[in-house]
Short mmCIF file of C-alpha atoms in Angstrom, two decimals:
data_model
loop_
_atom_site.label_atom_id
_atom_site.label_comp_id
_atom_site.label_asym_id
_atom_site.label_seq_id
_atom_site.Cartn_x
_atom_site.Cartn_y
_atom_site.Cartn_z
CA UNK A 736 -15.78 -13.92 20.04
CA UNK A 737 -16.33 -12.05 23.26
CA UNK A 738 -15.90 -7.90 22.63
CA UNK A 739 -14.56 -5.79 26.03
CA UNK A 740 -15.52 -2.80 26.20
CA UNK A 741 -12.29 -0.12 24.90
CA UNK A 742 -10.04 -0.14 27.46
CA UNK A 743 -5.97 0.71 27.18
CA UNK A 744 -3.63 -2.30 26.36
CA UNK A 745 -2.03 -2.41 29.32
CA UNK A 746 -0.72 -6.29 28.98
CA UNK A 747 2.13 -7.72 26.94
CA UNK A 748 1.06 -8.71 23.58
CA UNK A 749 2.92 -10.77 21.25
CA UNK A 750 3.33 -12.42 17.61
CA UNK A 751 -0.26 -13.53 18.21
CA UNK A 752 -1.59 -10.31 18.34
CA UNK A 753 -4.80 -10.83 16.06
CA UNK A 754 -5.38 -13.84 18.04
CA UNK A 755 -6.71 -11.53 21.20
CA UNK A 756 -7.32 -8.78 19.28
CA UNK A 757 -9.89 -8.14 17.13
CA UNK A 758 -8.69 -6.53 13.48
CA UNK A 759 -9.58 -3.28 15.18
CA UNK A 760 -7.81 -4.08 18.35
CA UNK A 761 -10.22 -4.50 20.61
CA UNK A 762 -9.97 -7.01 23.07
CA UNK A 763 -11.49 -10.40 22.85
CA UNK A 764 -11.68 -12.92 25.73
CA UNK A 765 -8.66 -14.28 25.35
CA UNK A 766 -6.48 -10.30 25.78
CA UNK A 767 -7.99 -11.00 29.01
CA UNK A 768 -7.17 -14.58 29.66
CA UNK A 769 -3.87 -13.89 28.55
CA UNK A 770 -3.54 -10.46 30.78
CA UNK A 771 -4.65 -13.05 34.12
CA UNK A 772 -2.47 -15.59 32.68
CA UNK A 773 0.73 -13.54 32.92
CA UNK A 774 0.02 -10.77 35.95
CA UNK A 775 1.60 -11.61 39.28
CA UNK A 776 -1.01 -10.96 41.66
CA UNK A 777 1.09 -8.66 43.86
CA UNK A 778 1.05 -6.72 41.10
CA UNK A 779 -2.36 -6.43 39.70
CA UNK A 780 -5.71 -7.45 40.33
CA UNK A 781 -7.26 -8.69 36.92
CA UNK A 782 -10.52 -9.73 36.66
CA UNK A 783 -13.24 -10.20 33.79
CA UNK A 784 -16.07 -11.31 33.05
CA UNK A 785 -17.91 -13.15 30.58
CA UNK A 786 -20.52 -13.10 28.07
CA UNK A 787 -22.24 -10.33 27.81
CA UNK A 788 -25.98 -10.01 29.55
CA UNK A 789 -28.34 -9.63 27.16
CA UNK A 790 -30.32 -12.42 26.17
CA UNK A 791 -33.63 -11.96 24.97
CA UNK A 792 -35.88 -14.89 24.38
CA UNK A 793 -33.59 -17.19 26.63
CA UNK A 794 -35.08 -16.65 29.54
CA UNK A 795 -34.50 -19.71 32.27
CA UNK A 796 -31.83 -21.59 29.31
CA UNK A 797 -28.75 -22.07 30.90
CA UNK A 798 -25.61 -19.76 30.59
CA UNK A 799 -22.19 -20.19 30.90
CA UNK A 800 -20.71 -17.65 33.14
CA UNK A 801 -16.85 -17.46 33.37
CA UNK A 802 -14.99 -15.22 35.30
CA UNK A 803 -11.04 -14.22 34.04
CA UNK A 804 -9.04 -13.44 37.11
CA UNK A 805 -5.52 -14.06 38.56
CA UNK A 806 -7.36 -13.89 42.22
CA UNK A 807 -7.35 -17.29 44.22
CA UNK A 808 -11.22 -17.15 44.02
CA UNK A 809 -14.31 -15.88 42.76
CA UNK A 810 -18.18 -15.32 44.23
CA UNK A 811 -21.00 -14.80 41.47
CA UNK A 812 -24.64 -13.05 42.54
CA UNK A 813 -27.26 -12.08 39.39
CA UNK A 814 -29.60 -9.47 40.79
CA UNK A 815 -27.99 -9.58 44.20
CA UNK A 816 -28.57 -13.25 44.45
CA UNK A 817 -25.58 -15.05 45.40
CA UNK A 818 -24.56 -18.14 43.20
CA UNK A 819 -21.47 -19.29 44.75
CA UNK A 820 -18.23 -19.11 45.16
CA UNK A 821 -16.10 -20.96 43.10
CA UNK A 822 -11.46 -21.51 43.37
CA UNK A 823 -10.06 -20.15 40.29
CA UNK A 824 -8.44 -22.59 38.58
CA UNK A 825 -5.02 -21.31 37.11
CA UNK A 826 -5.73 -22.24 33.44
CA UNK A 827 -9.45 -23.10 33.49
CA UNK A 828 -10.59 -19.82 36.10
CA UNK A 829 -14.20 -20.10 37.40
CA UNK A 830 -17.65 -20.48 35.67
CA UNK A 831 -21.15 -20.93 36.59
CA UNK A 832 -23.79 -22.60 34.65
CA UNK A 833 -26.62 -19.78 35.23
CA UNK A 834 -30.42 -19.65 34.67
CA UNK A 835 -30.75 -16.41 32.57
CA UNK A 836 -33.02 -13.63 33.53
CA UNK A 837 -32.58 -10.05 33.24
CA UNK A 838 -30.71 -7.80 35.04
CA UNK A 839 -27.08 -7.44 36.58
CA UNK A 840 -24.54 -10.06 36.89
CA UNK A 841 -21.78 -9.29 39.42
CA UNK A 842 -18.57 -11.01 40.08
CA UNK A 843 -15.91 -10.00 43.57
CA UNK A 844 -12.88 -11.31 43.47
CA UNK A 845 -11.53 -12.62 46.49
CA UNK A 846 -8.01 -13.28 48.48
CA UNK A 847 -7.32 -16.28 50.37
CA UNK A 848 -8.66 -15.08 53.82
CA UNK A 849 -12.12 -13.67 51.17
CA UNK A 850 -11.07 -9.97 51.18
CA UNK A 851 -12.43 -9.07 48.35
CA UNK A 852 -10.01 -7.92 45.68
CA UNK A 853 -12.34 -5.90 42.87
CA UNK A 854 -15.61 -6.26 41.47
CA UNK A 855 -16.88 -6.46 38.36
CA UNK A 856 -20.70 -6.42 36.38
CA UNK A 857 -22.22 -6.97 33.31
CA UNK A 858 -25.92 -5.32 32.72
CA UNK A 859 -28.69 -6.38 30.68
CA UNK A 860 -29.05 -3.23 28.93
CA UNK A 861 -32.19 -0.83 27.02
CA UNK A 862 -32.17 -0.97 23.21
CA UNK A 863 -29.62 1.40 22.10
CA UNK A 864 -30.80 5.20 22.01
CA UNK A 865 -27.44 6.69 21.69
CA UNK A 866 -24.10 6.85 20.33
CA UNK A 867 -21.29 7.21 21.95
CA UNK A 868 -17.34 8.60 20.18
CA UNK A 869 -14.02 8.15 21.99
CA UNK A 870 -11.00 9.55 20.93
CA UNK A 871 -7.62 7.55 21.08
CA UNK A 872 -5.75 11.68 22.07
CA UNK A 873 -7.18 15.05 22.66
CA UNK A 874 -6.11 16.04 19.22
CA UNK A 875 -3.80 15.75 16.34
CA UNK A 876 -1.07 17.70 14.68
CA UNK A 877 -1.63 19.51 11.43
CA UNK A 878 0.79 17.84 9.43
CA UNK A 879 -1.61 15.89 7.51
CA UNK A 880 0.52 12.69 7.78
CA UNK A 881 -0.96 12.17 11.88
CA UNK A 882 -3.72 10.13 12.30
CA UNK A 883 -5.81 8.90 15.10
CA UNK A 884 -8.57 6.18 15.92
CA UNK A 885 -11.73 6.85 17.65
CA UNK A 886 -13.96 3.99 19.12
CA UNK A 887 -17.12 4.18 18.33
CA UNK A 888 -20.38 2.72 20.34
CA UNK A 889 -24.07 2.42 21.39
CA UNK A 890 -25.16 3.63 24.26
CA UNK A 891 -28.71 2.67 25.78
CA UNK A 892 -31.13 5.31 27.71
CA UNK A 893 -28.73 5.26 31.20
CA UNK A 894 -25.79 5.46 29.04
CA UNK A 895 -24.60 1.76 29.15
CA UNK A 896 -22.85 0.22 25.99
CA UNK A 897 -25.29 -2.17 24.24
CA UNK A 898 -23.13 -5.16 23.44
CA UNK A 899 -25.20 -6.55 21.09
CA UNK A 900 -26.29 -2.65 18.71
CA UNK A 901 -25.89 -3.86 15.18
CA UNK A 902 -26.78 -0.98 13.74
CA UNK A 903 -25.57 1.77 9.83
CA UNK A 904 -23.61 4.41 11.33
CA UNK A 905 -23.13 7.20 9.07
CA UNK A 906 -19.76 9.58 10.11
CA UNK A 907 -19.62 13.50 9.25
CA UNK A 908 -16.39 15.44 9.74
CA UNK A 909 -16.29 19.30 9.83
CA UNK A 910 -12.65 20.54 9.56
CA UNK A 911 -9.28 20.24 8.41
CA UNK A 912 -9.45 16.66 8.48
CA UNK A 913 -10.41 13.64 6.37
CA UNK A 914 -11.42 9.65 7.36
CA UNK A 915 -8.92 7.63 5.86
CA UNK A 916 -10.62 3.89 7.34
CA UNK A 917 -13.33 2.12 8.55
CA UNK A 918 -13.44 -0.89 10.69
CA UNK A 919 -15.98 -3.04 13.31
CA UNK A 920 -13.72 -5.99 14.00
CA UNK A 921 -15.67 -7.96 11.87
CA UNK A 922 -13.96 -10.20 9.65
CA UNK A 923 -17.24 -11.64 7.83
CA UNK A 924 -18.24 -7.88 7.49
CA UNK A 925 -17.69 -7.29 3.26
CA UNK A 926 -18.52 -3.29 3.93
CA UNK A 927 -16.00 -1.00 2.50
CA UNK A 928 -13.32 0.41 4.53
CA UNK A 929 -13.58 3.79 2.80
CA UNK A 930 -16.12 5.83 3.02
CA UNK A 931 -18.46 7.55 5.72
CA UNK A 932 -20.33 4.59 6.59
CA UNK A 933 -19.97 1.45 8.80
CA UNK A 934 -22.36 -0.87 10.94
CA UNK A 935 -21.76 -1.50 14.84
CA UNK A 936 -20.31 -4.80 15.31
CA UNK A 937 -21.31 -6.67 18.75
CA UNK A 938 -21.85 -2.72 20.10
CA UNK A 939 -18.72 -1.38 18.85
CA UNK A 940 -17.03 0.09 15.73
CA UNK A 941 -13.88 1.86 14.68
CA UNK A 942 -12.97 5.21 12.38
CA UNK A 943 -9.32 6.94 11.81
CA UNK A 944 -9.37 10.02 11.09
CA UNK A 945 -6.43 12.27 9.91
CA UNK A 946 -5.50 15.83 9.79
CA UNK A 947 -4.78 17.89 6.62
CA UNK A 948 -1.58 18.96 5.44
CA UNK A 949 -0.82 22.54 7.38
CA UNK A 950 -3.69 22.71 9.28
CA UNK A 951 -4.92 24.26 12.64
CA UNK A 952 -8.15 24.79 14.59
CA UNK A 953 -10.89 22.62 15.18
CA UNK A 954 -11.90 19.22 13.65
CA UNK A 955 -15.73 17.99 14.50
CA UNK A 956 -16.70 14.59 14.12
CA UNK A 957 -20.32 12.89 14.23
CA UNK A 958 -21.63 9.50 14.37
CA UNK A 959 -25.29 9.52 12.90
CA UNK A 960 -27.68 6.44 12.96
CA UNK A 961 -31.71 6.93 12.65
CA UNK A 962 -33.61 7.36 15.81
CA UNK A 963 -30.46 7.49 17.90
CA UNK A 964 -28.99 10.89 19.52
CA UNK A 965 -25.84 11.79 17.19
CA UNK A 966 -22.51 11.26 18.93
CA UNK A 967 -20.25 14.26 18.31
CA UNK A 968 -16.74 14.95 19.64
CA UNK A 969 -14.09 18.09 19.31
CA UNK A 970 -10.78 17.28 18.20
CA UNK A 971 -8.25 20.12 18.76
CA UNK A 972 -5.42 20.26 15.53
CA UNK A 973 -2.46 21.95 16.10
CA UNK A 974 -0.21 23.65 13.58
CA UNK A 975 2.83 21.39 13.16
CA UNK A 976 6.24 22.98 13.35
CA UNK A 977 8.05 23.32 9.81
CA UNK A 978 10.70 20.89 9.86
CA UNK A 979 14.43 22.80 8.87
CA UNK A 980 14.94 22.57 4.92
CA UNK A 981 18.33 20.74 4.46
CA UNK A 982 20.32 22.85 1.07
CA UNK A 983 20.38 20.97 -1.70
CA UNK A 984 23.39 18.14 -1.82
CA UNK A 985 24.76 17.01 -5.16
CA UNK A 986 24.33 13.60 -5.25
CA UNK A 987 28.16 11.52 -5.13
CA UNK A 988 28.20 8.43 -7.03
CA UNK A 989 31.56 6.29 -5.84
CA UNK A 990 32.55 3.98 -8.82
CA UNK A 991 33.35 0.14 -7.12
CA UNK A 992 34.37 -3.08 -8.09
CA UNK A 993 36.88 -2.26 -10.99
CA UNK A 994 38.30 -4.88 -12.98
CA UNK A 995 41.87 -4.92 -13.96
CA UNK A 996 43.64 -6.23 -17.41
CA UNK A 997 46.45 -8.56 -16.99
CA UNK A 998 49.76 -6.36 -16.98
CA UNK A 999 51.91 -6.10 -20.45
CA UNK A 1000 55.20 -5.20 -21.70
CA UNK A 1001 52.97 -3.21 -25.39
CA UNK A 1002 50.18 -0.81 -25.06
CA UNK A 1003 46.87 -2.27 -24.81
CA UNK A 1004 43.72 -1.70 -26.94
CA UNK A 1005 41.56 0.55 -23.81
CA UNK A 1006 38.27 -0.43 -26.29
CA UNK A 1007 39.46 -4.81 -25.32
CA UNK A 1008 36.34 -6.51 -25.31
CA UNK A 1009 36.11 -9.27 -22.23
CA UNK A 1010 33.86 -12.24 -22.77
CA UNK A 1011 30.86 -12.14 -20.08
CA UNK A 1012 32.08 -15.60 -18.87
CA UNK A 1013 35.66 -14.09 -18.64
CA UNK A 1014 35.63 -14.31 -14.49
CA UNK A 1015 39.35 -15.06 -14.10
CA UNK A 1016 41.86 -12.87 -16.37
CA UNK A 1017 40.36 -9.82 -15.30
CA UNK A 1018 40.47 -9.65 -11.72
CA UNK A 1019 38.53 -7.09 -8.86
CA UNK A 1020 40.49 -4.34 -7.82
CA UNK A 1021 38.70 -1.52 -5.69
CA UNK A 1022 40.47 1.79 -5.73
CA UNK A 1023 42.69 3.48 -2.76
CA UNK A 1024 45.43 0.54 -3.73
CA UNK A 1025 48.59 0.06 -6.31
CA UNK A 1026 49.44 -3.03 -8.14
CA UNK A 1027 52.93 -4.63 -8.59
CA UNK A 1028 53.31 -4.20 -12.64
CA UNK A 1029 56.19 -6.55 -12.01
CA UNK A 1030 55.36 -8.30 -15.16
CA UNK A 1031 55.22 -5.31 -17.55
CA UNK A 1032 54.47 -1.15 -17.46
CA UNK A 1033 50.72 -1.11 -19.44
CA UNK A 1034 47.05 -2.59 -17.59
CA UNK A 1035 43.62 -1.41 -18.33
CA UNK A 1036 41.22 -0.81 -15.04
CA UNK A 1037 37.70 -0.79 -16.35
CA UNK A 1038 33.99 -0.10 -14.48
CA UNK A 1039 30.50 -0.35 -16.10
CA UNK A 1040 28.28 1.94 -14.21
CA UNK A 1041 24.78 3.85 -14.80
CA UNK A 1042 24.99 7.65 -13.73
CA UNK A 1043 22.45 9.23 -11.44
CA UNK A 1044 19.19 10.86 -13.67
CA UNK A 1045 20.44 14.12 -12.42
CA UNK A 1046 24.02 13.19 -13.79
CA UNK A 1047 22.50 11.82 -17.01
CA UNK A 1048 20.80 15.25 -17.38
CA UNK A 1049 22.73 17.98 -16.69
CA UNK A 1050 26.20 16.48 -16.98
CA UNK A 1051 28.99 15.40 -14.34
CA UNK A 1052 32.47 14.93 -13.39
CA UNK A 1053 34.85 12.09 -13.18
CA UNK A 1054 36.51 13.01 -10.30
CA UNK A 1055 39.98 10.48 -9.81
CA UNK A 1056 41.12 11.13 -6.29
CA UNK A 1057 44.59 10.10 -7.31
CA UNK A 1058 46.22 8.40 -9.76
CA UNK A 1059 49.67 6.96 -9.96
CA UNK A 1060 51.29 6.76 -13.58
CA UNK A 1061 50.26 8.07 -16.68
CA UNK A 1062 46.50 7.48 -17.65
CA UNK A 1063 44.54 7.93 -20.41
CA UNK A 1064 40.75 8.41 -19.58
CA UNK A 1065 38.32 6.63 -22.06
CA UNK A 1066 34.57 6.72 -22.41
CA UNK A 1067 32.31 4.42 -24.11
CA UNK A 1068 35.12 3.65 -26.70
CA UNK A 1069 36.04 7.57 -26.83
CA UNK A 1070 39.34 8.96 -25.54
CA UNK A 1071 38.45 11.82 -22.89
CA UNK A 1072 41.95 13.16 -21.70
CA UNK A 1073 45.26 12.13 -21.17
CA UNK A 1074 47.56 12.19 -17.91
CA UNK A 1075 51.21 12.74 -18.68
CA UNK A 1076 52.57 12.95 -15.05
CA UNK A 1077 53.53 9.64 -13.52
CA UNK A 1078 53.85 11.44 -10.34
CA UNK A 1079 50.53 10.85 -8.04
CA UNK A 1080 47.96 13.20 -8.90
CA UNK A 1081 44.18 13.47 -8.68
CA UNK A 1082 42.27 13.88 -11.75
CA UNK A 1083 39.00 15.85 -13.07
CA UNK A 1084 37.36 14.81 -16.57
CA UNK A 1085 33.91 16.53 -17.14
CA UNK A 1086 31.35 14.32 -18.23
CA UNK A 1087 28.59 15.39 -21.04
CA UNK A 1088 24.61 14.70 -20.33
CA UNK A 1089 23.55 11.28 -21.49
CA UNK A 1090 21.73 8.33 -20.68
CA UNK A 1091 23.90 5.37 -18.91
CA UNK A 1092 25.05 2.53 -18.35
CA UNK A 1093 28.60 3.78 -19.36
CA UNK A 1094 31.37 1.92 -19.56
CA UNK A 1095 34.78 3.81 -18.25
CA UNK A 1096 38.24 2.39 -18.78
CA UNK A 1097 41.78 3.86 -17.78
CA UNK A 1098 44.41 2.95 -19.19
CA UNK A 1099 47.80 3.30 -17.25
CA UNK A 1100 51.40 3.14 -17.82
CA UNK A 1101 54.23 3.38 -15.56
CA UNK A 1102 57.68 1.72 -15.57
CA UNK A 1103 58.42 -2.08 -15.20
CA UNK A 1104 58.06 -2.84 -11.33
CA UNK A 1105 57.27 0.56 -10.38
CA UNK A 1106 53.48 0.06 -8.44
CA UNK A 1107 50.90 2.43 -9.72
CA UNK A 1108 46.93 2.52 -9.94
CA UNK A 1109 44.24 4.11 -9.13
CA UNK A 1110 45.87 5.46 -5.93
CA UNK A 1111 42.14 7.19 -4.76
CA UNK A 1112 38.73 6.96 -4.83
CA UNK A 1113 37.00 7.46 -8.19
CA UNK A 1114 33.84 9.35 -7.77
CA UNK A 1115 31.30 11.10 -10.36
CA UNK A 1116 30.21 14.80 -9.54
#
């Protein structure tokens, strides 16, 4: 695949992302196809070309030239020989089949009357003598959470990226600041993704660097590979403001889905058991409503629920909202307190440290047709 040199993603992209994209995000050949695919011409000139220049040892082999643009047509010249002029055709754009020799391939883009449009050239380059870091921002903010890319590259004696620098780059940071990943776009490359150390692939290369927690000042970065001039860039970190400390909340937990006993005339047993596979005598009730008791004055309302750690801990509340009838709070088998007033009333029972789940019934009386319930939300505190 075809590397571009770094330039901003300026064109949609799309599910298929890694498709023109390398796993560093550097374009491929087909970010541009796709960007002359889908620009309206009115709106942007796009034009590429394609491969690179540098082919050593195949001089006078034929090379296949293509040039990605959403102009109506192209003109080719290698050393400022012309080649042609080929219509771009909307899905298959233009190409040459070119004799290779050294030097500079140059494609113009042209409008229907042959205005030209924009230009673009690829170089054969010098063997790489330098490297070359750019930063995705200016800086980063001293939170240690942000993070930023840098692109890194080879740069021959007149300062033109090699395309095809293979070379062990070894990274240095002075600075608040850490790398936290490695990359070249490579997916054959087997080289760690940690570390301080990564090899150009096709010219380019990738680190992220991040900032340490509560820092300011000055992070320094280097790219170091033998025989070439170091590349070194300045990142500025800025202190990151404090974010505002919320007080502490005591966590609510609101008790759901009760079950309910079928009404009776007698008091009931609140320690019942109900068979697992019991899904009809005890139906769902949720609390904030009152049942009929048409068919007797006692019902159980029961909830199996696990307390939050810090409940489980330090100990809680049972906090009723409001209950209708008398009640008599049980649990885990053990009677709590007792309700007396019918009237509707909320309702506090503390709740001692231990470890859940806990089972908590209530068990309610109130007079033959007269509604009642758990007239409230139940809550623990």
């Amino acid at each position: 695949d075809y590397h571009g040199e770094p330039t901003p993603h300026a064109w949609p992209t799309s599910s298929s992302f890694f498709g023109i994209f390398d796993l560093c995000g550097f374009p491929k050949l087909a970010a541009h196809i796709h960007h002359a695919h889908w620009t309206p011409r009115d709106q942007e000139t796009v034009l590429e070309l394609a491969p690179h220049w540098n082919w050593e040892g195949r001089e006078g082999q034929l090379i296949r030239v293509l040039a990605v643009t959403n102009a109506p047509s192209a003109a080719l010249s290698l050393n400022g020989q012309t080649l042609g002029q080929r219509a771009v055709d909307r899905f298959d754009f233009a190409s040459w089949e070119v004799p290779y020799q050294p030097g500079r391939l140059e494609v113009i883009a042209l409008d229907e009357s042959g205005r030209e449009l924009a230009r673009r050239h690829v170089d054969t380059t010098g063997e790489p003598t330098s490297l070359e870091l750019i930063p995705d921002r200016t800086g980063l903010l001293g939170d240690g959470v942000d993070c930023q890319p840098i692109t890194v590259r080879a740069l021959d004696a007149q300062g033109r990226p090699v395309p095809t620098a293979n070379i062990a780059v070894r990274f240095e940071l002075t600075g608040p600041g850490t790398i936290i990943g490695l990359g070249n776009g490579d997916p054959n490359c087997h080289e760690p993704e940690k570390g301080h150390e990564r090899s150009l692939f096709n010219g380019l290369a990738q680190i992220i660097v991040q900032s340490a927690p509560g820092s300011a000042g000055p992070l320094a970065v280097r790219a170091i590979a033998p025989g070439l001039n170091a590349g070194e860039l300045r990142l500025q970190i800025e202190a990151a403001p404090q974010p505002a400390i919320q007080p502490a909340v005591d966590p609510v937990l609101y008790l759901q889905n009760w079950r309910m006993s079928p009404v009776a005339d007698t008091r009931l047993d609140p320690n019942v058991k109900v068979a697992d596979n019991d899904m009809n005598t005890w139906p769902g009730i949720q609390p904030g409503e009152l049942q009929s008791f048409v068919a007797g004055a006692f019902a159980l309302y029961r909830i199996v629920f696990t307390p939050f750690v810090s409940h489980q801990r330090e100990g809680a509340r049972i906090a009723f909202a409001q209950i209708t009838g008398e009640a008599e709070i049980w649990l885990n088998g053990t009677r709590l307190d007792v309700k007396s007033d019918p009237a509707p009333a909320s309702y506090s029972v503390p709740l001692a440290p231990g470890q859940g789940p806990w089972e908590l019934t209530v068990l309610l009386r109130t007079q033959r047709g007269v509604p009642a319930g758990l007239s409230g939300p139940v809550a623990i505190t």
